[in-house]
Amino acid sequence: DFAGVGVAVPDSLQTYRVWQVKQMGANGWRTAHNPPTPALLDECDKQGMLVWDENHRNLDSDDMIEDLRSLILRDRNRPS
């Protein structure tokens, strides 16, 4: 996404990232494989972007169930 930053996007860039996607006409953000940062979710809340908070942990193990439970408890009741 950003030269010199790579995938470790600083929280300060989330405002720009969400704004840029909205400028392209999108109204939703799909996360994939890993939970999004709280900063991304906060910015999506501020800018009115719908978030599909996705988890690709499809195994039925105690660790995977706990990861999903944590994701739901952390990100529930957000406007986005």
PDB file of N, CA, C and O in Angstrom:
ATOM      1  N   ASP A   1       0.804  -1.201   0.000  1.00  0.00           N
ATOM      2  CA  ASP A   1       0.000   0.000   0.000  1.00  0.00           C
ATOM      3  C   ASP A   1       0.844   1.261   0.000  1.00  0.00           C
ATOM      4  O   ASP A   1       0.580   2.184  -0.747  1.00  0.00           O
ATOM      5  N   PHE A   2       1.808   1.331   0.890  1.00  0.00           N
ATOM      6  CA  PHE A   2       2.580   2.551   1.068  1.00  0.00           C
ATOM      7  C   PHE A   2       4.067   2.224   1.017  1.00  0.00           C
ATOM      8  O   PHE A   2       4.561   1.467   1.834  1.00  0.00           O
ATOM      9  N   ALA A   3       4.758   2.830   0.078  1.00  0.00           N
ATOM     10  CA  ALA A   3       6.191   2.581  -0.058  1.00  0.00           C
ATOM     11  C   ALA A   3       6.914   2.964   1.231  1.00  0.00           C
ATOM     12  O   ALA A   3       6.642   4.000   1.817  1.00  0.00           O
ATOM     13  N   GLY A   4       7.794   2.106   1.661  1.00  0.00           N
ATOM     14  CA  GLY A   4       8.570   2.382   2.854  1.00  0.00           C
ATOM     15  C   GLY A   4       7.881   1.991   4.147  1.00  0.00           C
ATOM     16  O   GLY A   4       8.488   2.019   5.203  1.00  0.00           O
ATOM     17  N   VAL A   5       6.601   1.624   4.057  1.00  0.00           N
ATOM     18  CA  VAL A   5       5.859   1.245   5.257  1.00  0.00           C
ATOM     19  C   VAL A   5       5.529  -0.239   5.215  1.00  0.00           C
ATOM     20  O   VAL A   5       5.613  -0.935   6.200  1.00  0.00           O
ATOM     21  N   GLY A   6       5.151  -0.740   4.044  1.00  0.00           N
ATOM     22  CA  GLY A   6       4.792  -2.146   3.909  1.00  0.00           C
ATOM     23  C   GLY A   6       3.475  -2.456   4.578  1.00  0.00           C
ATOM     24  O   GLY A   6       2.565  -1.634   4.590  1.00  0.00           O
ATOM     25  N   VAL A   7       3.370  -3.628   5.164  1.00  0.00           N
ATOM     26  CA  VAL A   7       2.117  -4.043   5.783  1.00  0.00           C
ATOM     27  C   VAL A   7       1.965  -3.526   7.207  1.00  0.00           C
ATOM     28  O   VAL A   7       0.885  -3.615   7.780  1.00  0.00           O
ATOM     29  N   ALA A   8       3.019  -2.992   7.778  1.00  0.00           N
ATOM     30  CA  ALA A   8       2.961  -2.456   9.141  1.00  0.00           C
ATOM     31  C   ALA A   8       2.507  -0.997   9.077  1.00  0.00           C
ATOM     32  O   ALA A   8       3.280  -0.077   9.298  1.00  0.00           O
ATOM     33  N   VAL A   9       1.253  -0.802   8.752  1.00  0.00           N
ATOM     34  CA  VAL A   9       0.723   0.547   8.554  1.00  0.00           C
ATOM     35  C   VAL A   9       0.539   1.237   9.908  1.00  0.00           C
ATOM     36  O   VAL A   9      -0.176   0.726  10.770  1.00  0.00           O
ATOM     37  N   PRO A  10       1.153   2.386  10.099  1.00  0.00           N
ATOM     38  CA  PRO A  10       0.964   3.121  11.360  1.00  0.00           C
ATOM     39  C   PRO A  10      -0.482   3.585  11.514  1.00  0.00           C
ATOM     40  O   PRO A  10      -1.168   3.859  10.516  1.00  0.00           O
ATOM     41  N   ASP A  11      -0.938   3.682  12.736  1.00  0.00           N
ATOM     42  CA  ASP A  11      -2.306   4.121  13.005  1.00  0.00           C
ATOM     43  C   ASP A  11      -2.608   5.473  12.375  1.00  0.00           C
ATOM     44  O   ASP A  11      -3.727   5.729  11.942  1.00  0.00           O
ATOM     45  N   SER A  12      -1.606   6.321  12.278  1.00  0.00           N
ATOM     46  CA  SER A  12      -1.823   7.660  11.734  1.00  0.00           C
ATOM     47  C   SER A  12      -2.215   7.657  10.254  1.00  0.00           C
ATOM     48  O   SER A  12      -2.758   8.645   9.757  1.00  0.00           O
ATOM     49  N   LEU A  13      -1.970   6.574   9.543  1.00  0.00           N
ATOM     50  CA  LEU A  13      -2.342   6.495   8.127  1.00  0.00           C
ATOM     51  C   LEU A  13      -3.764   5.992   7.901  1.00  0.00           C
ATOM     52  O   LEU A  13      -4.258   6.017   6.772  1.00  0.00           O
ATOM     53  N   GLN A  14      -4.440   5.537   8.945  1.00  0.00           N
ATOM     54  CA  GLN A  14      -5.775   4.961   8.756  1.00  0.00           C
ATOM     55  C   GLN A  14      -6.777   5.985   8.223  1.00  0.00           C
ATOM     56  O   GLN A  14      -7.620   5.649   7.394  1.00  0.00           O
ATOM     57  N   THR A  15      -6.687   7.222   8.653  1.00  0.00           N
ATOM     58  CA  THR A  15      -7.590   8.269   8.153  1.00  0.00           C
ATOM     59  C   THR A  15      -7.454   8.389   6.644  1.00  0.00           C
ATOM     60  O   THR A  15      -8.451   8.398   5.914  1.00  0.00           O
ATOM     61  N   TYR A  16      -6.239   8.466   6.170  1.00  0.00           N
ATOM     62  CA  TYR A  16      -5.990   8.584   4.742  1.00  0.00           C
ATOM     63  C   TYR A  16      -6.456   7.342   3.986  1.00  0.00           C
ATOM     64  O   TYR A  16      -7.070   7.447   2.920  1.00  0.00           O
ATOM     65  N   ARG A  17      -6.183   6.167   4.514  1.00  0.00           N
ATOM     66  CA  ARG A  17      -6.569   4.929   3.831  1.00  0.00           C
ATOM     67  C   ARG A  17      -8.076   4.850   3.642  1.00  0.00           C
ATOM     68  O   ARG A  17      -8.553   4.541   2.553  1.00  0.00           O
ATOM     69  N   VAL A  18      -8.832   5.124   4.695  1.00  0.00           N
ATOM     70  CA  VAL A  18     -10.289   5.045   4.596  1.00  0.00           C
ATOM     71  C   VAL A  18     -10.801   6.128   3.649  1.00  0.00           C
ATOM     72  O   VAL A  18     -11.662   5.870   2.803  1.00  0.00           O
ATOM     73  N   TRP A  19     -10.273   7.334   3.752  1.00  0.00           N
ATOM     74  CA  TRP A  19     -10.687   8.423   2.874  1.00  0.00           C
ATOM     75  C   TRP A  19     -10.426   8.062   1.412  1.00  0.00           C
ATOM     76  O   TRP A  19     -11.264   8.297   0.543  1.00  0.00           O
ATOM     77  N   GLN A  20      -9.254   7.496   1.143  1.00  0.00           N
ATOM     78  CA  GLN A  20      -8.887   7.141  -0.226  1.00  0.00           C
ATOM     79  C   GLN A  20      -9.839   6.094  -0.802  1.00  0.00           C
ATOM     80  O   GLN A  20     -10.257   6.195  -1.952  1.00  0.00           O
ATOM     81  N   VAL A  21     -10.193   5.097  -0.025  1.00  0.00           N
ATOM     82  CA  VAL A  21     -11.120   4.062  -0.495  1.00  0.00           C
ATOM     83  C   VAL A  21     -12.498   4.665  -0.754  1.00  0.00           C
ATOM     84  O   VAL A  21     -13.166   4.334  -1.741  1.00  0.00           O
ATOM     85  N   LYS A  22     -12.935   5.575   0.101  1.00  0.00           N
ATOM     86  CA  LYS A  22     -14.227   6.247  -0.114  1.00  0.00           C
ATOM     87  C   LYS A  22     -14.202   7.096  -1.380  1.00  0.00           C
ATOM     88  O   LYS A  22     -15.213   7.186  -2.082  1.00  0.00           O
ATOM     89  N   GLN A  23     -13.061   7.716  -1.691  1.00  0.00           N
ATOM     90  CA  GLN A  23     -12.958   8.512  -2.904  1.00  0.00           C
ATOM     91  C   GLN A  23     -13.109   7.656  -4.166  1.00  0.00           C
ATOM     92  O   GLN A  23     -13.523   8.157  -5.203  1.00  0.00           O
ATOM     93  N   MET A  24     -12.810   6.378  -4.055  1.00  0.00           N
ATOM     94  CA  MET A  24     -12.980   5.465  -5.183  1.00  0.00           C
ATOM     95  C   MET A  24     -14.422   4.982  -5.304  1.00  0.00           C
ATOM     96  O   MET A  24     -14.747   4.229  -6.204  1.00  0.00           O
ATOM     97  N   GLY A  25     -15.271   5.395  -4.371  1.00  0.00           N
ATOM     98  CA  GLY A  25     -16.681   5.042  -4.447  1.00  0.00           C
ATOM     99  C   GLY A  25     -17.098   3.868  -3.576  1.00  0.00           C
ATOM    100  O   GLY A  25     -18.251   3.444  -3.630  1.00  0.00           O
ATOM    101  N   ALA A  26     -16.200   3.349  -2.777  1.00  0.00           N
ATOM    102  CA  ALA A  26     -16.536   2.216  -1.910  1.00  0.00           C
ATOM    103  C   ALA A  26     -17.222   2.705  -0.641  1.00  0.00           C
ATOM    104  O   ALA A  26     -16.993   3.821  -0.189  1.00  0.00           O
ATOM    105  N   ASN A  27     -18.076   1.864  -0.088  1.00  0.00           N
ATOM    106  CA  ASN A  27     -18.709   2.192   1.187  1.00  0.00           C
ATOM    107  C   ASN A  27     -18.528   1.066   2.204  1.00  0.00           C
ATOM    108  O   ASN A  27     -19.188   1.043   3.231  1.00  0.00           O
ATOM    109  N   GLY A  28     -17.645   0.118   1.885  1.00  0.00           N
ATOM    110  CA  GLY A  28     -17.396  -0.993   2.782  1.00  0.00           C
ATOM    111  C   GLY A  28     -15.935  -1.420   2.749  1.00  0.00           C
ATOM    112  O   GLY A  28     -15.237  -1.203   1.768  1.00  0.00           O
ATOM    113  N   TRP A  29     -15.504  -2.008   3.852  1.00  0.00           N
ATOM    114  CA  TRP A  29     -14.115  -2.470   4.000  1.00  0.00           C
ATOM    115  C   TRP A  29     -14.175  -3.911   4.477  1.00  0.00           C
ATOM    116  O   TRP A  29     -14.711  -4.196   5.538  1.00  0.00           O
ATOM    117  N   ARG A  30     -13.631  -4.814   3.702  1.00  0.00           N
ATOM    118  CA  ARG A  30     -13.599  -6.226   4.080  1.00  0.00           C
ATOM    119  C   ARG A  30     -12.224  -6.567   4.629  1.00  0.00           C
ATOM    120  O   ARG A  30     -11.220  -6.426   3.937  1.00  0.00           O
ATOM    121  N   THR A  31     -12.185  -6.989   5.858  1.00  0.00           N
ATOM    122  CA  THR A  31     -10.915  -7.437   6.423  1.00  0.00           C
ATOM    123  C   THR A  31     -10.716  -8.888   5.995  1.00  0.00           C
ATOM    124  O   THR A  31     -11.651  -9.562   5.621  1.00  0.00           O
ATOM    125  N   ALA A  32      -9.511  -9.359   6.045  1.00  0.00           N
ATOM    126  CA  ALA A  32      -9.260 -10.731   5.622  1.00  0.00           C
ATOM    127  C   ALA A  32      -8.163 -11.354   6.466  1.00  0.00           C
ATOM    128  O   ALA A  32      -7.132 -10.733   6.691  1.00  0.00           O
ATOM    129  N   HIS A  33      -8.415 -12.540   6.926  1.00  0.00           N
ATOM    130  CA  HIS A  33      -7.449 -13.409   7.592  1.00  0.00           C
ATOM    131  C   HIS A  33      -7.022 -12.967   8.987  1.00  0.00           C
ATOM    132  O   HIS A  33      -6.838 -13.792   9.847  1.00  0.00           O
ATOM    133  N   ASN A  34      -6.860 -11.683   9.203  1.00  0.00           N
ATOM    134  CA  ASN A  34      -6.428 -11.203  10.512  1.00  0.00           C
ATOM    135  C   ASN A  34      -7.366 -10.096  10.974  1.00  0.00           C
ATOM    136  O   ASN A  34      -7.878  -9.332  10.166  1.00  0.00           O
ATOM    137  N   PRO A  35      -7.585  -9.988  12.263  1.00  0.00           N
ATOM    138  CA  PRO A  35      -8.440  -8.911  12.765  1.00  0.00           C
ATOM    139  C   PRO A  35      -7.854  -7.539  12.421  1.00  0.00           C
ATOM    140  O   PRO A  35      -6.637  -7.359  12.444  1.00  0.00           O
ATOM    141  N   PRO A  36      -8.702  -6.575  12.091  1.00  0.00           N
ATOM    142  CA  PRO A  36      -8.208  -5.233  11.807  1.00  0.00           C
ATOM    143  C   PRO A  36      -7.744  -4.539  13.080  1.00  0.00           C
ATOM    144  O   PRO A  36      -8.134  -4.906  14.182  1.00  0.00           O
ATOM    145  N   THR A  37      -6.945  -3.518  12.909  1.00  0.00           N
ATOM    146  CA  THR A  37      -6.505  -2.755  14.074  1.00  0.00           C
ATOM    147  C   THR A  37      -7.676  -1.922  14.599  1.00  0.00           C
ATOM    148  O   THR A  37      -8.549  -1.512  13.819  1.00  0.00           O
ATOM    149  N   PRO A  38      -7.716  -1.659  15.892  1.00  0.00           N
ATOM    150  CA  PRO A  38      -8.748  -0.773  16.424  1.00  0.00           C
ATOM    151  C   PRO A  38      -8.731   0.603  15.768  1.00  0.00           C
ATOM    152  O   PRO A  38      -9.773   1.231  15.591  1.00  0.00           O
ATOM    153  N   ALA A  39      -7.549   1.074  15.362  1.00  0.00           N
ATOM    154  CA  ALA A  39      -7.460   2.383  14.700  1.00  0.00           C
ATOM    155  C   ALA A  39      -8.210   2.377  13.369  1.00  0.00           C
ATOM    156  O   ALA A  39      -8.870   3.361  13.017  1.00  0.00           O
ATOM    157  N   LEU A  40      -8.126   1.291  12.621  1.00  0.00           N
ATOM    158  CA  LEU A  40      -8.872   1.196  11.366  1.00  0.00           C
ATOM    159  C   LEU A  40     -10.371   1.194  11.643  1.00  0.00           C
ATOM    160  O   LEU A  40     -11.134   1.901  10.982  1.00  0.00           O
ATOM    161  N   LEU A  41     -10.803   0.435  12.625  1.00  0.00           N
ATOM    162  CA  LEU A  41     -12.229   0.398  12.960  1.00  0.00           C
ATOM    163  C   LEU A  41     -12.716   1.756  13.451  1.00  0.00           C
ATOM    164  O   LEU A  41     -13.815   2.195  13.087  1.00  0.00           O
ATOM    165  N   ASP A  42     -11.910   2.451  14.247  1.00  0.00           N
ATOM    166  CA  ASP A  42     -12.283   3.794  14.719  1.00  0.00           C
ATOM    167  C   ASP A  42     -12.475   4.744  13.543  1.00  0.00           C
ATOM    168  O   ASP A  42     -13.428   5.524  13.503  1.00  0.00           O
ATOM    169  N   GLU A  43     -11.561   4.668  12.588  1.00  0.00           N
ATOM    170  CA  GLU A  43     -11.653   5.571  11.435  1.00  0.00           C
ATOM    171  C   GLU A  43     -12.843   5.226  10.553  1.00  0.00           C
ATOM    172  O   GLU A  43     -13.514   6.117  10.032  1.00  0.00           O
ATOM    173  N   CYS A  44     -13.116   3.953  10.385  1.00  0.00           N
ATOM    174  CA  CYS A  44     -14.310   3.548   9.621  1.00  0.00           C
ATOM    175  C   CYS A  44     -15.576   4.037  10.322  1.00  0.00           C
ATOM    176  O   CYS A  44     -16.524   4.480   9.659  1.00  0.00           O
ATOM    177  N   ASP A  45     -15.604   3.985  11.636  1.00  0.00           N
ATOM    178  CA  ASP A  45     -16.743   4.528  12.391  1.00  0.00           C
ATOM    179  C   ASP A  45     -16.902   6.018  12.102  1.00  0.00           C
ATOM    180  O   ASP A  45     -18.009   6.493  11.854  1.00  0.00           O
ATOM    181  N   LYS A  46     -15.799   6.760  12.126  1.00  0.00           N
ATOM    182  CA  LYS A  46     -15.851   8.211  11.920  1.00  0.00           C
ATOM    183  C   LYS A  46     -16.317   8.587  10.518  1.00  0.00           C
ATOM    184  O   LYS A  46     -17.049   9.554  10.337  1.00  0.00           O
ATOM    185  N   GLN A  47     -15.863   7.826   9.521  1.00  0.00           N
ATOM    186  CA  GLN A  47     -16.153   8.180   8.136  1.00  0.00           C
ATOM    187  C   GLN A  47     -17.369   7.441   7.560  1.00  0.00           C
ATOM    188  O   GLN A  47     -17.695   7.612   6.387  1.00  0.00           O
ATOM    189  N   GLY A  48     -18.030   6.637   8.373  1.00  0.00           N
ATOM    190  CA  GLY A  48     -19.238   5.964   7.908  1.00  0.00           C
ATOM    191  C   GLY A  48     -18.994   4.807   6.956  1.00  0.00           C
ATOM    192  O   GLY A  48     -19.802   4.536   6.066  1.00  0.00           O
ATOM    193  N   MET A  49     -17.899   4.111   7.138  1.00  0.00           N
ATOM    194  CA  MET A  49     -17.553   2.976   6.288  1.00  0.00           C
ATOM    195  C   MET A  49     -18.003   1.690   6.974  1.00  0.00           C
ATOM    196  O   MET A  49     -17.686   1.455   8.137  1.00  0.00           O
ATOM    197  N   LEU A  50     -18.754   0.869   6.253  1.00  0.00           N
ATOM    198  CA  LEU A  50     -19.192  -0.427   6.767  1.00  0.00           C
ATOM    199  C   LEU A  50     -18.009  -1.389   6.772  1.00  0.00           C
ATOM    200  O   LEU A  50     -17.257  -1.450   5.802  1.00  0.00           O
ATOM    201  N   VAL A  51     -17.843  -2.155   7.853  1.00  0.00           N
ATOM    202  CA  VAL A  51     -16.725  -3.098   7.950  1.00  0.00           C
ATOM    203  C   VAL A  51     -17.260  -4.519   8.044  1.00  0.00           C
ATOM    204  O   VAL A  51     -18.145  -4.816   8.836  1.00  0.00           O
ATOM    205  N   TRP A  52     -16.708  -5.390   7.203  1.00  0.00           N
ATOM    206  CA  TRP A  52     -16.969  -6.823   7.277  1.00  0.00           C
ATOM    207  C   TRP A  52     -15.766  -7.419   7.992  1.00  0.00           C
ATOM    208  O   TRP A  52     -14.723  -7.640   7.408  1.00  0.00           O
ATOM    209  N   ASP A  53     -15.919  -7.629   9.276  1.00  0.00           N
ATOM    210  CA  ASP A  53     -14.843  -8.113  10.141  1.00  0.00           C
ATOM    211  C   ASP A  53     -14.773  -9.628   9.988  1.00  0.00           C
ATOM    212  O   ASP A  53     -15.571 -10.357  10.545  1.00  0.00           O
ATOM    213  N   GLU A  54     -13.799 -10.095   9.224  1.00  0.00           N
ATOM    214  CA  GLU A  54     -13.749 -11.478   8.793  1.00  0.00           C
ATOM    215  C   GLU A  54     -12.659 -12.254   9.509  1.00  0.00           C
ATOM    216  O   GLU A  54     -11.634 -11.708   9.871  1.00  0.00           O
ATOM    217  N   ASN A  55     -12.895 -13.529   9.673  1.00  0.00           N
ATOM    218  CA  ASN A  55     -11.929 -14.404  10.322  1.00  0.00           C
ATOM    219  C   ASN A  55     -11.863 -15.706   9.523  1.00  0.00           C
ATOM    220  O   ASN A  55     -12.871 -16.353   9.327  1.00  0.00           O
ATOM    221  N   HIS A  56     -10.683 -16.067   9.077  1.00  0.00           N
ATOM    222  CA  HIS A  56     -10.513 -17.303   8.310  1.00  0.00           C
ATOM    223  C   HIS A  56      -9.899 -18.408   9.155  1.00  0.00           C
ATOM    224  O   HIS A  56      -9.094 -19.183   8.667  1.00  0.00           O
ATOM    225  N   ARG A  57     -10.302 -18.472  10.363  1.00  0.00           N
ATOM    226  CA  ARG A  57      -9.842 -19.558  11.226  1.00  0.00           C
ATOM    227  C   ARG A  57     -10.941 -20.615  11.222  1.00  0.00           C
ATOM    228  O   ARG A  57     -11.872 -20.568  12.008  1.00  0.00           O
ATOM    229  N   ASN A  58     -10.844 -21.555  10.317  1.00  0.00           N
ATOM    230  CA  ASN A  58     -11.938 -22.493  10.076  1.00  0.00           C
ATOM    231  C   ASN A  58     -11.794 -23.826  10.794  1.00  0.00           C
ATOM    232  O   ASN A  58     -12.622 -24.709  10.592  1.00  0.00           O
ATOM    233  N   LEU A  59     -10.782 -23.984  11.584  1.00  0.00           N
ATOM    234  CA  LEU A  59     -10.627 -25.232  12.319  1.00  0.00           C
ATOM    235  C   LEU A  59     -11.459 -25.193  13.594  1.00  0.00           C
ATOM    236  O   LEU A  59     -11.747 -24.139  14.136  1.00  0.00           O
ATOM    237  N   ASP A  60     -11.814 -26.347  14.069  1.00  0.00           N
ATOM    238  CA  ASP A  60     -12.637 -26.443  15.276  1.00  0.00           C
ATOM    239  C   ASP A  60     -11.758 -26.826  16.468  1.00  0.00           C
ATOM    240  O   ASP A  60     -11.888 -27.894  17.044  1.00  0.00           O
ATOM    241  N   SER A  61     -10.842 -25.940  16.821  1.00  0.00           N
ATOM    242  CA  SER A  61      -9.983 -26.186  17.978  1.00  0.00           C
ATOM    243  C   SER A  61     -10.297 -25.141  19.045  1.00  0.00           C
ATOM    244  O   SER A  61     -10.883 -24.098  18.757  1.00  0.00           O
ATOM    245  N   ASP A  62      -9.897 -25.402  20.251  1.00  0.00           N
ATOM    246  CA  ASP A  62     -10.154 -24.464  21.342  1.00  0.00           C
ATOM    247  C   ASP A  62      -9.499 -23.107  21.093  1.00  0.00           C
ATOM    248  O   ASP A  62     -10.093 -22.062  21.379  1.00  0.00           O
ATOM    249  N   ASP A  63      -8.297 -23.117  20.536  1.00  0.00           N
ATOM    250  CA  ASP A  63      -7.593 -21.850  20.240  1.00  0.00           C
ATOM    251  C   ASP A  63      -8.336 -21.034  19.191  1.00  0.00           C
ATOM    252  O   ASP A  63      -8.470 -19.812  19.318  1.00  0.00           O
ATOM    253  N   MET A  64      -8.806 -21.695  18.163  1.00  0.00           N
ATOM    254  CA  MET A  64      -9.510 -20.986  17.088  1.00  0.00           C
ATOM    255  C   MET A  64     -10.843 -20.424  17.583  1.00  0.00           C
ATOM    256  O   MET A  64     -11.220 -19.303  17.231  1.00  0.00           O
ATOM    257  N   ILE A  65     -11.538 -21.178  18.396  1.00  0.00           N
ATOM    258  CA  ILE A  65     -12.809 -20.712  18.961  1.00  0.00           C
ATOM    259  C   ILE A  65     -12.557 -19.504  19.869  1.00  0.00           C
ATOM    260  O   ILE A  65     -13.307 -18.527  19.844  1.00  0.00           O
ATOM    261  N   GLU A  66     -11.490 -19.551  20.640  1.00  0.00           N
ATOM    262  CA  GLU A  66     -11.161 -18.421  21.520  1.00  0.00           C
ATOM    263  C   GLU A  66     -10.780 -17.186  20.711  1.00  0.00           C
ATOM    264  O   GLU A  66     -11.159 -16.066  21.070  1.00  0.00           O
ATOM    265  N   ASP A  67     -10.052 -17.361  19.605  1.00  0.00           N
ATOM    266  CA  ASP A  67      -9.735 -16.227  18.721  1.00  0.00           C
ATOM    267  C   ASP A  67     -11.002 -15.582  18.179  1.00  0.00           C
ATOM    268  O   ASP A  67     -11.127 -14.359  18.139  1.00  0.00           O
ATOM    269  N   LEU A  68     -11.945 -16.399  17.742  1.00  0.00           N
ATOM    270  CA  LEU A  68     -13.206 -15.878  17.217  1.00  0.00           C
ATOM    271  C   LEU A  68     -14.003 -15.172  18.303  1.00  0.00           C
ATOM    272  O   LEU A  68     -14.554 -14.094  18.088  1.00  0.00           O
ATOM    273  N   ARG A  69     -14.040 -15.764  19.485  1.00  0.00           N
ATOM    274  CA  ARG A  69     -14.746 -15.148  20.611  1.00  0.00           C
ATOM    275  C   ARG A  69     -14.140 -13.777  20.950  1.00  0.00           C
ATOM    276  O   ARG A  69     -14.863 -12.795  21.149  1.00  0.00           O
ATOM    277  N   SER A  70     -12.826 -13.701  20.954  1.00  0.00           N
ATOM    278  CA  SER A  70     -12.146 -12.428  21.242  1.00  0.00           C
ATOM    279  C   SER A  70     -12.463 -11.374  20.189  1.00  0.00           C
ATOM    280  O   SER A  70     -12.696 -10.206  20.515  1.00  0.00           O
ATOM    281  N   LEU A  71     -12.477 -11.788  18.915  1.00  0.00           N
ATOM    282  CA  LEU A  71     -12.794 -10.868  17.827  1.00  0.00           C
ATOM    283  C   LEU A  71     -14.205 -10.313  17.981  1.00  0.00           C
ATOM    284  O   LEU A  71     -14.422  -9.106  17.867  1.00  0.00           O
ATOM    285  N   ILE A  72     -15.144 -11.172  18.279  1.00  0.00           N
ATOM    286  CA  ILE A  72     -16.538 -10.736  18.429  1.00  0.00           C
ATOM    287  C   ILE A  72     -16.684  -9.798  19.623  1.00  0.00           C
ATOM    288  O   ILE A  72     -17.307  -8.741  19.522  1.00  0.00           O
ATOM    289  N   LEU A  73     -16.104 -10.162  20.750  1.00  0.00           N
ATOM    290  CA  LEU A  73     -16.229  -9.325  21.943  1.00  0.00           C
ATOM    291  C   LEU A  73     -15.541  -7.976  21.778  1.00  0.00           C
ATOM    292  O   LEU A  73     -16.039  -6.950  22.242  1.00  0.00           O
ATOM    293  N   ARG A  74     -14.431  -7.948  21.077  1.00  0.00           N
ATOM    294  CA  ARG A  74     -13.698  -6.696  20.874  1.00  0.00           C
ATOM    295  C   ARG A  74     -14.432  -5.745  19.924  1.00  0.00           C
ATOM    296  O   ARG A  74     -14.463  -4.544  20.153  1.00  0.00           O
ATOM    297  N   ASP A  75     -14.972  -6.288  18.850  1.00  0.00           N
ATOM    298  CA  ASP A  75     -15.471  -5.439  17.768  1.00  0.00           C
ATOM    299  C   ASP A  75     -16.995  -5.302  17.717  1.00  0.00           C
ATOM    300  O   ASP A  75     -17.509  -4.631  16.843  1.00  0.00           O
ATOM    301  N   ARG A  76     -17.708  -5.891  18.635  1.00  0.00           N
ATOM    302  CA  ARG A  76     -19.172  -5.800  18.597  1.00  0.00           C
ATOM    303  C   ARG A  76     -19.658  -4.381  18.943  1.00  0.00           C
ATOM    304  O   ARG A  76     -18.922  -3.596  19.533  1.00  0.00           O
ATOM    305  N   ASN A  77     -20.862  -4.108  18.539  1.00  0.00           N
ATOM    306  CA  ASN A  77     -21.533  -2.836  18.849  1.00  0.00           C
ATOM    307  C   ASN A  77     -20.813  -1.607  18.303  1.00  0.00           C
ATOM    308  O   ASN A  77     -20.945  -0.520  18.855  1.00  0.00           O
ATOM    309  N   ARG A  78     -20.118  -1.746  17.223  1.00  0.00           N
ATOM    310  CA  ARG A  78     -19.497  -0.592  16.560  1.00  0.00           C
ATOM    311  C   ARG A  78     -20.442  -0.081  15.485  1.00  0.00           C
ATOM    312  O   ARG A  78     -21.109  -0.874  14.824  1.00  0.00           O
ATOM    313  N   PRO A  79     -20.472   1.216  15.234  1.00  0.00           N
ATOM    314  CA  PRO A  79     -21.305   1.718  14.142  1.00  0.00           C
ATOM    315  C   PRO A  79     -20.903   1.169  12.777  1.00  0.00           C
ATOM    316  O   PRO A  79     -21.741   0.995  11.912  1.00  0.00           O
ATOM    317  N   SER A  80     -19.612   0.880  12.621  1.00  0.00           N
ATOM    318  CA  SER A  80     -19.165   0.393  11.329  1.00  0.00           C
ATOM    319  C   SER A  80     -19.489  -1.081  11.183  1.00  0.00           C
ATOM    320  O   SER A  80     -19.387  -1.649  10.146  1.00  0.00           O
TER     321      SER A  80
END
